[in-house]
CSV table of C-alpha atoms in Angstrom, one decimal:
chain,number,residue,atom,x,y,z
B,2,UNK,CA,29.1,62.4,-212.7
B,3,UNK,CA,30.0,65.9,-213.1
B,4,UNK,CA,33.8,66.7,-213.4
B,5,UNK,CA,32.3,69.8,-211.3
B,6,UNK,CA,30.8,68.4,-208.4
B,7,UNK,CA,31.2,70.5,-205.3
B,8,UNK,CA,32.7,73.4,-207.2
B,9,UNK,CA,31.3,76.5,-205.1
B,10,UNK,CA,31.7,79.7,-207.1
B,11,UNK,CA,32.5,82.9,-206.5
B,12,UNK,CA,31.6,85.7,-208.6
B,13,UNK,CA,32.8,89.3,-208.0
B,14,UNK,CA,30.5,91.8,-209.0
B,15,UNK,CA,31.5,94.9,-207.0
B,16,UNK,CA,33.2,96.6,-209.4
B,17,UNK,CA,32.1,100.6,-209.3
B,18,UNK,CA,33.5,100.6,-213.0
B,19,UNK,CA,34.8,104.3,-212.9
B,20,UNK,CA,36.6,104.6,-216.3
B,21,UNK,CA,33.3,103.4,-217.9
B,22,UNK,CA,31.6,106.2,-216.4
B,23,UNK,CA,28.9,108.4,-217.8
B,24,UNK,CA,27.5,104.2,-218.3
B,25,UNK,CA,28.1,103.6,-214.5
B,26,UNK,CA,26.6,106.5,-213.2
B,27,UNK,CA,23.4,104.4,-212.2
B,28,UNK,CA,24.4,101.2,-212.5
B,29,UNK,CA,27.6,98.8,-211.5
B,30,UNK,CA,29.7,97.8,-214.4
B,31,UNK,CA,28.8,93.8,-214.5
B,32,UNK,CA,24.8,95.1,-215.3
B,33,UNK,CA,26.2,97.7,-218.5
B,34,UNK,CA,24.5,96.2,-221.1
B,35,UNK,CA,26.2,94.8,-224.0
B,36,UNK,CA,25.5,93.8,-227.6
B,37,UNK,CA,21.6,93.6,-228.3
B,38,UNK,CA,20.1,92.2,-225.2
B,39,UNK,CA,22.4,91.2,-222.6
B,40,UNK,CA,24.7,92.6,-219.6
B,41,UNK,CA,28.0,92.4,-219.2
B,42,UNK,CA,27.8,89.8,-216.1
B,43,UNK,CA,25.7,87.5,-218.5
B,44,UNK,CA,29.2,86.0,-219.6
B,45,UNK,CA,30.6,84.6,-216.5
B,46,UNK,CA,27.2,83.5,-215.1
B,47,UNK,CA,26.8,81.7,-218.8
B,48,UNK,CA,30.8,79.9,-218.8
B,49,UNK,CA,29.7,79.0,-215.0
B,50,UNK,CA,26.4,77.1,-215.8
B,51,UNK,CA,27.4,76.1,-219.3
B,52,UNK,CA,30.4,74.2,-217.1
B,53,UNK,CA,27.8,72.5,-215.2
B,54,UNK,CA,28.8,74.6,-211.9
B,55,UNK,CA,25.7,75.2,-211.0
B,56,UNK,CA,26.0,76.9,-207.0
B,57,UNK,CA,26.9,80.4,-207.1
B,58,UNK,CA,27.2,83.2,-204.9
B,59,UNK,CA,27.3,86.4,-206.8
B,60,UNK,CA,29.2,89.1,-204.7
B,61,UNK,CA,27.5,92.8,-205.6
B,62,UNK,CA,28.2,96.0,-204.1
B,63,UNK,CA,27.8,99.4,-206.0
B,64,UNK,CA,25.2,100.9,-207.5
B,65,UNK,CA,23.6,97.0,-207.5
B,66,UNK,CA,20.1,97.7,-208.1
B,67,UNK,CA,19.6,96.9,-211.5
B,68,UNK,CA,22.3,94.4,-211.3
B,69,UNK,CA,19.9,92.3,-208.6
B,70,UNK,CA,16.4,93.0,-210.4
B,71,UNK,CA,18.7,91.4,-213.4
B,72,UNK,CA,19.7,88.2,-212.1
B,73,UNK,CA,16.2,88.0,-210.5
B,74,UNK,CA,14.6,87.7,-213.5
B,75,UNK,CA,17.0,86.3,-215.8
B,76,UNK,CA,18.9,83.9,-214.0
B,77,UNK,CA,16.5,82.0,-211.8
B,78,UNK,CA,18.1,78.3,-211.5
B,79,UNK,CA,14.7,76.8,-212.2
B,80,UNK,CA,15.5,78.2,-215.8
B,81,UNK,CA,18.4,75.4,-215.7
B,82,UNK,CA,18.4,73.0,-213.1
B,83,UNK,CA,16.2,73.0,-209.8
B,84,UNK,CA,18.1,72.9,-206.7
B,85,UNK,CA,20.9,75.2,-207.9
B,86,UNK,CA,21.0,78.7,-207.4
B,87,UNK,CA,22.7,81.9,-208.5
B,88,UNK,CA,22.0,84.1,-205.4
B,89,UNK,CA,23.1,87.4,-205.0
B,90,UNK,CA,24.6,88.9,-202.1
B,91,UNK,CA,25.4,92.5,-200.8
B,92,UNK,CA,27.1,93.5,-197.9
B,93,UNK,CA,27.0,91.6,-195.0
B,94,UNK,CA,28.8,93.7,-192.6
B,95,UNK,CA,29.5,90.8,-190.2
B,96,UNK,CA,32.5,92.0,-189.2
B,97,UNK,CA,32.3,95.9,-188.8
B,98,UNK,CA,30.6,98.9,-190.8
B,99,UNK,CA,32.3,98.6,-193.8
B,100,UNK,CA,31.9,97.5,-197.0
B,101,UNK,CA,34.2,95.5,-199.4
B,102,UNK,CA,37.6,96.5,-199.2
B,103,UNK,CA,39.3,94.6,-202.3
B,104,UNK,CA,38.6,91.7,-203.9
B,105,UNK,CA,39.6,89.0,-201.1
B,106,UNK,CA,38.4,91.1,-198.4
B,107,UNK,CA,34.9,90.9,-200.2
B,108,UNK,CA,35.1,87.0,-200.4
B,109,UNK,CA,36.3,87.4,-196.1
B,110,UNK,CA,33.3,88.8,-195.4
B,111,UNK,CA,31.7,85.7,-197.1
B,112,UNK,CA,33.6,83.3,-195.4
B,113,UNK,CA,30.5,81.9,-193.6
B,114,UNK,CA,29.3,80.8,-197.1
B,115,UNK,CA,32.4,78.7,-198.0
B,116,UNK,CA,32.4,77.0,-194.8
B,117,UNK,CA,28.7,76.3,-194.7
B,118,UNK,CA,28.8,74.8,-198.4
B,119,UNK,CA,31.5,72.7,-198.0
B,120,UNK,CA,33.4,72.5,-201.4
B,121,UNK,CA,36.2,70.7,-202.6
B,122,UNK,CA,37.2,73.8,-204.9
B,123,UNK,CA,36.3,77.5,-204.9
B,124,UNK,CA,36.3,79.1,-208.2
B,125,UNK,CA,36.8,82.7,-207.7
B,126,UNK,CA,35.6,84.5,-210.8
B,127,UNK,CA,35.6,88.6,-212.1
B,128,UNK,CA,32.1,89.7,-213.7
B,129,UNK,CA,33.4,92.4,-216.5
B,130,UNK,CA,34.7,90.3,-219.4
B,131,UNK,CA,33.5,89.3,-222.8
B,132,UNK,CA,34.2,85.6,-223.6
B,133,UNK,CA,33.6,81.8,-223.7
B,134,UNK,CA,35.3,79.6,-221.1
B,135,UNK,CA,34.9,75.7,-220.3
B,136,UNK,CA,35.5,75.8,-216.6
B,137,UNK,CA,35.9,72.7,-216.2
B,138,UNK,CA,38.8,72.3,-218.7
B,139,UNK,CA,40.7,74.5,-215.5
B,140,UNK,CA,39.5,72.2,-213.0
B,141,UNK,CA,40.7,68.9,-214.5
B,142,UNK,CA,44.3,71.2,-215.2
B,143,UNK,CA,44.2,72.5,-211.4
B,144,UNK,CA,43.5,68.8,-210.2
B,145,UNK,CA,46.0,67.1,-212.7
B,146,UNK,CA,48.5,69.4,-211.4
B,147,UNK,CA,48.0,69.0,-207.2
B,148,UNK,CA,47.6,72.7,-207.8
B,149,UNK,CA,46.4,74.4,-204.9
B,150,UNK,CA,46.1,77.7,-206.1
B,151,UNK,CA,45.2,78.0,-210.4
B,152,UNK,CA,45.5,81.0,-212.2
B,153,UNK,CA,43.9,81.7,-215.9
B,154,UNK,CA,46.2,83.5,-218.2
B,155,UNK,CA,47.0,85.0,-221.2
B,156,UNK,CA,49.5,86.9,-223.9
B,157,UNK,CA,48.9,90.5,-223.5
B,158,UNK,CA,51.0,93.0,-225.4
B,159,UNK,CA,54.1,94.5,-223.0
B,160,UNK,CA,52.0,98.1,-223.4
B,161,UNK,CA,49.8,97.0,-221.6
B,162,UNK,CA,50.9,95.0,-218.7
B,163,UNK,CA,50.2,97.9,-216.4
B,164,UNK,CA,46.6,97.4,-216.6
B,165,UNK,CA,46.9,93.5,-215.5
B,166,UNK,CA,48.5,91.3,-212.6
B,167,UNK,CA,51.2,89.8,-214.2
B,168,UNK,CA,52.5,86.4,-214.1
B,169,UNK,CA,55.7,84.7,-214.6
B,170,UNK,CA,56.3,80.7,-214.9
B,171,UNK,CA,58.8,78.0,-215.1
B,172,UNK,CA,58.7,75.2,-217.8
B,173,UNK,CA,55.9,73.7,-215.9
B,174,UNK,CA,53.7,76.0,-215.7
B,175,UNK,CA,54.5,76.6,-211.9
B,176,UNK,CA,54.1,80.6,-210.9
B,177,UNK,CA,57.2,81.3,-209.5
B,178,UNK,CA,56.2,85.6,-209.3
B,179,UNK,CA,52.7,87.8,-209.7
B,180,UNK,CA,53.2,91.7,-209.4
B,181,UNK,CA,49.7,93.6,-209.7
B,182,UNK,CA,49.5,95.9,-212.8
B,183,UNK,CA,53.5,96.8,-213.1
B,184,UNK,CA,54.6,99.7,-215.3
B,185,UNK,CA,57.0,97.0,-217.2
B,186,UNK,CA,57.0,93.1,-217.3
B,187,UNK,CA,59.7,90.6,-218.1
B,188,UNK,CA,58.3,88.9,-221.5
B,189,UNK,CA,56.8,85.2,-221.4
B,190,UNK,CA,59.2,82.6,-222.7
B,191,UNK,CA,59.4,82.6,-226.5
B,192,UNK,CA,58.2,85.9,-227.3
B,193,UNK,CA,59.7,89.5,-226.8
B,194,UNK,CA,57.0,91.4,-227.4
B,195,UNK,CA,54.2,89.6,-224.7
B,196,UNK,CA,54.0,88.3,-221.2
B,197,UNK,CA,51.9,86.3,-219.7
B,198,UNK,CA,48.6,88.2,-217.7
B,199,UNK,CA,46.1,87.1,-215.2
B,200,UNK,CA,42.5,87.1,-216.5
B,201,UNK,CA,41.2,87.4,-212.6
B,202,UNK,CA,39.7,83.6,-212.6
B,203,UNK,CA,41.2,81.7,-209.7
B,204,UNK,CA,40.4,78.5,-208.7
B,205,UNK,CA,41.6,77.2,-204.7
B,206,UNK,CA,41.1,74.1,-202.8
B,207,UNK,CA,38.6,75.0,-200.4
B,208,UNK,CA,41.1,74.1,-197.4
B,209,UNK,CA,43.7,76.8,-198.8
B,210,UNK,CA,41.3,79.5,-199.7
B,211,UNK,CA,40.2,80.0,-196.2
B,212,UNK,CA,43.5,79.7,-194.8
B,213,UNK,CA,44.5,82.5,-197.0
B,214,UNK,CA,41.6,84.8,-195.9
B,215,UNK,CA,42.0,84.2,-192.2
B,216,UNK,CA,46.0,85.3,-192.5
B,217,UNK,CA,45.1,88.2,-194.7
B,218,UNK,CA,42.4,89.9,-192.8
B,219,UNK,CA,44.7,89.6,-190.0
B,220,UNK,CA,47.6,91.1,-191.4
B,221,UNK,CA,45.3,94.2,-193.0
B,222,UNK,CA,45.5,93.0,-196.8
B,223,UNK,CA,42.4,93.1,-198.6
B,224,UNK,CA,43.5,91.6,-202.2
B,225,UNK,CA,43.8,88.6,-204.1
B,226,UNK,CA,46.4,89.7,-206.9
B,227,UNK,CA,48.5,92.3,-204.7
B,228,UNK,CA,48.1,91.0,-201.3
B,229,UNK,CA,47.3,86.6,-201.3
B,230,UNK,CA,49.0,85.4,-204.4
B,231,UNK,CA,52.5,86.9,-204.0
B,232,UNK,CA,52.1,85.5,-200.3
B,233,UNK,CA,51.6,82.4,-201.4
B,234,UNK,CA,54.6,81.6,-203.8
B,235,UNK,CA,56.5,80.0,-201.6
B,236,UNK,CA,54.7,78.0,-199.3
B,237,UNK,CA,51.7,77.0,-202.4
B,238,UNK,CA,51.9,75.3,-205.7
B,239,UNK,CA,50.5,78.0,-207.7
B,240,UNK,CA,49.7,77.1,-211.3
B,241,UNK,CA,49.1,79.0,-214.4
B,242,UNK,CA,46.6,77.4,-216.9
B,243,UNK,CA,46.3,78.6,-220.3
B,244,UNK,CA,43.4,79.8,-221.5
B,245,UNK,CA,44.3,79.8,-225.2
B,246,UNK,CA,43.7,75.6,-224.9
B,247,UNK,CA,40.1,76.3,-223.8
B,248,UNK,CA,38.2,74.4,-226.2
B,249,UNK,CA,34.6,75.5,-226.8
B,250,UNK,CA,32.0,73.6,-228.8
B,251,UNK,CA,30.4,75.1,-231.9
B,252,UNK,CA,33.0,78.0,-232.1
B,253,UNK,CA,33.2,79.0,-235.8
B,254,UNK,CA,36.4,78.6,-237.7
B,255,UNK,CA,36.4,82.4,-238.5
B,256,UNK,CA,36.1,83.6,-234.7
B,257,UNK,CA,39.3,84.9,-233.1
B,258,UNK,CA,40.6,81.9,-230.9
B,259,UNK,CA,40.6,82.6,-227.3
B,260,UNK,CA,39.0,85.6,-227.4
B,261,UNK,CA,39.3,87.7,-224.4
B,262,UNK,CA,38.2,91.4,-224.0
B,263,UNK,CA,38.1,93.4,-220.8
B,264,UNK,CA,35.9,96.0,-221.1
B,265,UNK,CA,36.7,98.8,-218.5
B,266,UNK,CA,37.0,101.7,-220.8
B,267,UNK,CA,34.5,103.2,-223.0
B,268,UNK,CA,36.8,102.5,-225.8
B,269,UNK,CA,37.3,98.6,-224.9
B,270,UNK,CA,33.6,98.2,-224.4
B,271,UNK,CA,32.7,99.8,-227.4
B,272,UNK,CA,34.8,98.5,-229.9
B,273,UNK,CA,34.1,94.5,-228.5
B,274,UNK,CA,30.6,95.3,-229.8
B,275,UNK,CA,31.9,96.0,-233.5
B,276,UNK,CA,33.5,92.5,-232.5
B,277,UNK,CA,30.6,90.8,-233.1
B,278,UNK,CA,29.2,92.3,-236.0
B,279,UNK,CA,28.9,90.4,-239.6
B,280,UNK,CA,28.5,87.4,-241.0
B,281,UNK,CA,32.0,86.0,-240.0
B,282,UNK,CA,32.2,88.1,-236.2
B,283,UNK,CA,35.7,87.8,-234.2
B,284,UNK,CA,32.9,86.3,-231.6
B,285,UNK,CA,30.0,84.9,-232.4
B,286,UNK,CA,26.9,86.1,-229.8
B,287,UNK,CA,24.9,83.0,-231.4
B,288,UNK,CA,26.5,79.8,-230.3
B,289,UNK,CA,23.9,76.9,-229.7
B,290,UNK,CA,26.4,74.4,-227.8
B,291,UNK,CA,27.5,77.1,-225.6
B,292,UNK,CA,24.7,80.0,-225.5
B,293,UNK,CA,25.5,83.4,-223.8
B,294,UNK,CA,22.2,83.5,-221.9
B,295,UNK,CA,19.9,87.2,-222.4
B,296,UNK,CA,17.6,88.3,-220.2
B,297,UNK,CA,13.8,86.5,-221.2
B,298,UNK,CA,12.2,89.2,-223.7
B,299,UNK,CA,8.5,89.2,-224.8
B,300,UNK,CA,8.7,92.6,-227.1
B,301,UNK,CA,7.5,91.8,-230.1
B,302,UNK,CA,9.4,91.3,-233.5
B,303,UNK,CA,11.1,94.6,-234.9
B,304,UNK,CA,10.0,96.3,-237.9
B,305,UNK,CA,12.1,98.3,-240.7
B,306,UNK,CA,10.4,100.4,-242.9
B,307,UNK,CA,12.4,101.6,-246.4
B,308,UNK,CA,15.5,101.7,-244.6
B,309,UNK,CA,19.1,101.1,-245.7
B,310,UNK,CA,20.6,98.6,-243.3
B,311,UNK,CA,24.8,97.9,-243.2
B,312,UNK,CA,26.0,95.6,-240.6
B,313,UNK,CA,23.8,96.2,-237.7
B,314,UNK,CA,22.1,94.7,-234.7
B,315,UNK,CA,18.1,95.8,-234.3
B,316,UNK,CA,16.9,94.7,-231.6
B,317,UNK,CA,13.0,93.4,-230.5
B,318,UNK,CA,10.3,95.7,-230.0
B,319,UNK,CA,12.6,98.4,-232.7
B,320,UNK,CA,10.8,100.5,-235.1
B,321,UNK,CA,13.3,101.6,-238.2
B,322,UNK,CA,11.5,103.9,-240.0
B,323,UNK,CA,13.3,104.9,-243.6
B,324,UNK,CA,16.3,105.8,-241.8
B,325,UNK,CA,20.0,104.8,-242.0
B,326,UNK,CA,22.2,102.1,-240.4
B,327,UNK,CA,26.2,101.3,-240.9
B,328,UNK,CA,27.2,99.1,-237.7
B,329,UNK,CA,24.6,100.1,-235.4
B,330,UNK,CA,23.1,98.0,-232.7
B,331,UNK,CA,20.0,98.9,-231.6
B,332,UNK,CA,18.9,97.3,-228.0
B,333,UNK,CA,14.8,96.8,-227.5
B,334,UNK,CA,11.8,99.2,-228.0
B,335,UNK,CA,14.5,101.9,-229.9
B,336,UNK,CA,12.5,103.8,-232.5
B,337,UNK,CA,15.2,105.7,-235.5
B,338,UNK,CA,12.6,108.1,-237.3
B,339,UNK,CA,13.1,108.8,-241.2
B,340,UNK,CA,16.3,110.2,-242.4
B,341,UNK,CA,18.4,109.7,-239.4
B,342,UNK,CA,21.9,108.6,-239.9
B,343,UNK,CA,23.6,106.3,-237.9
B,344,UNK,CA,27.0,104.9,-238.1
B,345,UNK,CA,29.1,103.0,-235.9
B,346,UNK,CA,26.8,103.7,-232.9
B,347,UNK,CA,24.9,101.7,-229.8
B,348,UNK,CA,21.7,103.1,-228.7
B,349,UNK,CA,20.1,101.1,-225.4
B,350,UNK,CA,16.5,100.9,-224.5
B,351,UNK,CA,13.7,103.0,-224.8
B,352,UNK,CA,15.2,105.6,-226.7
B,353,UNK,CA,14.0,107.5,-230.1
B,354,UNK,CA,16.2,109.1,-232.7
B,355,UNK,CA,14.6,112.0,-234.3
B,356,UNK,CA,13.8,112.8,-238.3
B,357,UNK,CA,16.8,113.7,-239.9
B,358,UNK,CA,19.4,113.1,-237.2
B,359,UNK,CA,23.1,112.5,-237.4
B,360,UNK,CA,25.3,110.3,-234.8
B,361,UNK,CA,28.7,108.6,-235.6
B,362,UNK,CA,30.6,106.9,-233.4
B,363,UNK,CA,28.1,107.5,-230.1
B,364,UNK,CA,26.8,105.4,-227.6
B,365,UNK,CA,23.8,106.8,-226.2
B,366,UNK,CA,22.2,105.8,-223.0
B,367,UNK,CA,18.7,104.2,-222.0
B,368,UNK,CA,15.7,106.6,-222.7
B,369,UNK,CA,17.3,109.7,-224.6
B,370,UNK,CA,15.1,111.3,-227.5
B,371,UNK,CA,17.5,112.7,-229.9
B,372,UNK,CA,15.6,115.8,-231.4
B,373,UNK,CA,15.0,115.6,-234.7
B,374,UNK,CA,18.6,117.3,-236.9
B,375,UNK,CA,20.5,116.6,-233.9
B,376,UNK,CA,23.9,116.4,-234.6
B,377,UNK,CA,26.2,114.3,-232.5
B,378,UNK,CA,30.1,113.0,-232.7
B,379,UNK,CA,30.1,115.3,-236.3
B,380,UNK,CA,31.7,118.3,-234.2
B,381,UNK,CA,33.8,117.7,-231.7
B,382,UNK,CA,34.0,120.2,-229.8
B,383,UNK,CA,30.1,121.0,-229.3
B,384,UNK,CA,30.2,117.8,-228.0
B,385,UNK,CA,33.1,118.3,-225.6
B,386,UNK,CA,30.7,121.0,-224.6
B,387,UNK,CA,27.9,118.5,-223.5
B,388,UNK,CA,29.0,114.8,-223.5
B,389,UNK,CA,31.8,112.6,-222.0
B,390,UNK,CA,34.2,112.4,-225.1
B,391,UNK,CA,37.2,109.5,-225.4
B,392,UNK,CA,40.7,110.8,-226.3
B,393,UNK,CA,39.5,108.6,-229.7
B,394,UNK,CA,36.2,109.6,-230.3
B,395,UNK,CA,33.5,108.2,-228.9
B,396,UNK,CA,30.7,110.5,-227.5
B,397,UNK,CA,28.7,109.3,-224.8
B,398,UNK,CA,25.2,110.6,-223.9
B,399,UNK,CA,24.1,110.0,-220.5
B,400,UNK,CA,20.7,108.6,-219.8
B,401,UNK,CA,18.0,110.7,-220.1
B,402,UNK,CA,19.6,113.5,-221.5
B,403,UNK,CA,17.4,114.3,-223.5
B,404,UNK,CA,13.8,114.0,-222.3
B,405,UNK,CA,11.0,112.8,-223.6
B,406,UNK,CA,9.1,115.4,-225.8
B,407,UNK,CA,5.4,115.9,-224.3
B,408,UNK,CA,2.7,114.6,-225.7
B,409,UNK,CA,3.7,113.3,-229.1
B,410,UNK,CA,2.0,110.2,-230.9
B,411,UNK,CA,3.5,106.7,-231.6
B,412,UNK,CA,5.0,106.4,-234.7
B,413,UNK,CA,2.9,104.8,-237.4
B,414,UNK,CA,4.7,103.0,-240.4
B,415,UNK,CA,3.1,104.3,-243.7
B,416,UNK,CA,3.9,101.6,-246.6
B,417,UNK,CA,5.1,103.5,-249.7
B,418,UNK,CA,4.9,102.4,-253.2
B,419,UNK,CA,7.3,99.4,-253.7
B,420,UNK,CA,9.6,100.0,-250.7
B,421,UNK,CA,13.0,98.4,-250.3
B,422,UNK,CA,14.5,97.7,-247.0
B,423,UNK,CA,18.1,97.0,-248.5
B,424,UNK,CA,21.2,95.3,-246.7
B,425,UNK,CA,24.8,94.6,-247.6
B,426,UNK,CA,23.3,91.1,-248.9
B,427,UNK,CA,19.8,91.2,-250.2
B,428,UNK,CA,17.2,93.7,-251.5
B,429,UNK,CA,13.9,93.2,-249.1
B,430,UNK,CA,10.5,94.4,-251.1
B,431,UNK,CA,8.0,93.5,-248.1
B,432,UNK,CA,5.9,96.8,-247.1
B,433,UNK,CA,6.9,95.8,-243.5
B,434,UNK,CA,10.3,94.1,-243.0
B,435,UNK,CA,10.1,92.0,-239.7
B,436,UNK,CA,13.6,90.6,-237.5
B,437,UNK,CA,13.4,87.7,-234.9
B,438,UNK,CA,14.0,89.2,-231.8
């Protein structure tokens, strides 16, 4: 029998995802895509099923288009277990013409699907994190302890409690105080220089969770970590589990245990991509006893033509035509003309780099054709004058930005004499080098 029967989850994918804006501009943040095929809210919805918790409401608001066109072809249940479902749900406006006001007031206006399903637990799960989780090791820790309330936490550096609720313990890992995203934080026991953060994965007994919701939306609070949780430390036994004992099968020994990233800024995001670059990654994409599910793909097989290839990601359907590549992931269908330079860049769908371009440290958007000699992130300040530029770096272009030139034909690979496609780790001779997708 599962150890996660009659588990309803919760997944809250509202989030507008402002400080990852210009990447939001058309889309929520859970659908940003991430790494060489997936989206951000492929990691929760993965942890979820890969824990056998199989019923799922997944709670959507902004910008949700692509988001829902997403989970309607990737994530059909059939794909895993019939009779299950991921379902998607905007909205409801039950109780008034508004929409979601916080993150508790979004699971309120759901509260017809709780009661309806009956569980025993509730797992209330964000949708904008990158990592591996074994729900079920929290539900055997929430029902060991009589918790009624659970909390996943971990060690975050003192600088940066104010972007966190943060939580404080006894001996027993009993909560005993949660302030949302405080300028300062007492340290956790044992340390002086960390203290001890929510991750935004809750888990309630059904009976508790409603309770909660009812109270709240009659006193006007809308929240879960500045509104519900404080309220509950005295009359609930909230507990804090840790996630650093989270035990995933075929981790490698060289991944980074526990690993964790939130990815709200364009920094965070794009440096969790470099993450998983290499031969020894701090986490691993490719894991076959706990797979991060990618949306299906039927491009065909990428092709590299005389290129020069360092640590990088090409993705299906790519054409790499004698250009060059130092950690660059390339998402499907991109096409990188001859002579372009890339380095330490992610280009998404659709898009073409011209002949003789140069990008560093860039991330440009869905169906952009850099003109040939384009220059970006090699002068800052031209690209202050056209781009979204982080106090570090990073350019961002925008989708579309530049159009599609008129009228020009698809690229055809031309073998040369004796080519060599050549990597950090081989010397490749074939007139056409072809990558799985």
């Amino acid at each position: 029998m599962s150890r996660t029967r009659n588990v309803l989850a919760i997944v809250m994918a509202g989030g507008e995802g402002s400080r990852l804006h210009p990447l939001t501009a058309e889309r929520c943040k859970p659908a940003v895509p991430f790494n060489g095929k997936h989206r951000i809210v492929d990691f929760v919805l993965s942890n979820l099923v890969n824990s056998e918790i199989y019923s799922i409401y997944l709670l959507v608001q902004y910008k949700s288009q692509s988001l829902i066109e997403h989970v309607r072809s990737s994530w059909t249940m059939t794909r895993f277990i019939p009779e299950h479902f991921v379902t998607v749900v905007p909205p409801q406006m039950r109780n008034g013409p508004e929409w979601f006001q916080g993150t508790a007031d979004s699971v309120y206006q759901n509260i017809h699907l709780i009661e309806s399903f009956r569980p025993d637990i509730v797992a209330v799960f964000g949708a904008d994190h990158i990592y591996r989780m074994d729900v079920r090791q929290m539900v055997e820790f929430h029902r060991a302890h009589n918790a009624h309330v659970s909390v996943a936490t971990l060690p975050v550096p003192l600088p940066l409690c104010h972007q966190f609720g943060m939580v404080e313990t006894d001996a027993r890992h009993r909560i005993s105080n949660f302030v949302e995203k405080p300028q300062t934080a007492r340290p956790m026991p044992g340390s002086k220089t960390h203290a001890l953060a929510s991750m935004g994965n809750y888990l309630f007994n059904a009976d508790v969770l409603l309770e909660a919701l009812k109270k709240a939306h009659a006193a006007g609070h809308s929240d879960f970590g500045r509104d519900i949780l404080p309220g509950m430390l005295r009359s609930h036994r909230l507990m804090a589990y840790d996630f650093h004992t989270n035990k995933i099968p075929g981790t490698a020994p060289f991944e980074e245990h526990g690993y964790w990233r939130d990815v709200g800024t364009i920094d965070s995001y794009f440096n969790a991509h470099f993450d998983t670059l290499g031969a020894t990654p701090r986490f691993r994409m490719s894991n076959r006893e706990w797979p991060i599910y990618a949306s299906p793909d039927q491009a065909e097989s990428a092709q590299i033509e005389n290129g020069v290839l360092h640590r990088s990601v090409v993705g299906s359907g790519c054409v790499v035509d004698g250009a060059s590549l130092d950690h660059t992931m390339l998402r499907r269908s991109v096409v990188v003309e001859r002579d372009a330079q890339l380095e330490h860049c992610i280009v998404m769908e659709r898009s073409r780099i011209g002949q003789g371009a140069r990008i560093r440290r860039a991330i440009i958007d869905q169906d952009n054709d850099i003109p040939p000699n384009e220059e970006i992130g090699i002068d800052p300040e031209a690209d202050r004058q056209r781009f979204a530029v982080t106090d570090s770096g990073i350019v961002v272009v925008p989708r579309m930005f530049f159009p599609a030139r008129a009228q020009r034909p698809a690229l055809t690979l031309s073998p040369a004499a004796g080519p060599q496609v050549r990597s950090s780790d081989r010397v490749l001779t074939d007139s056409v080098f072809r990558v799985a997708a």
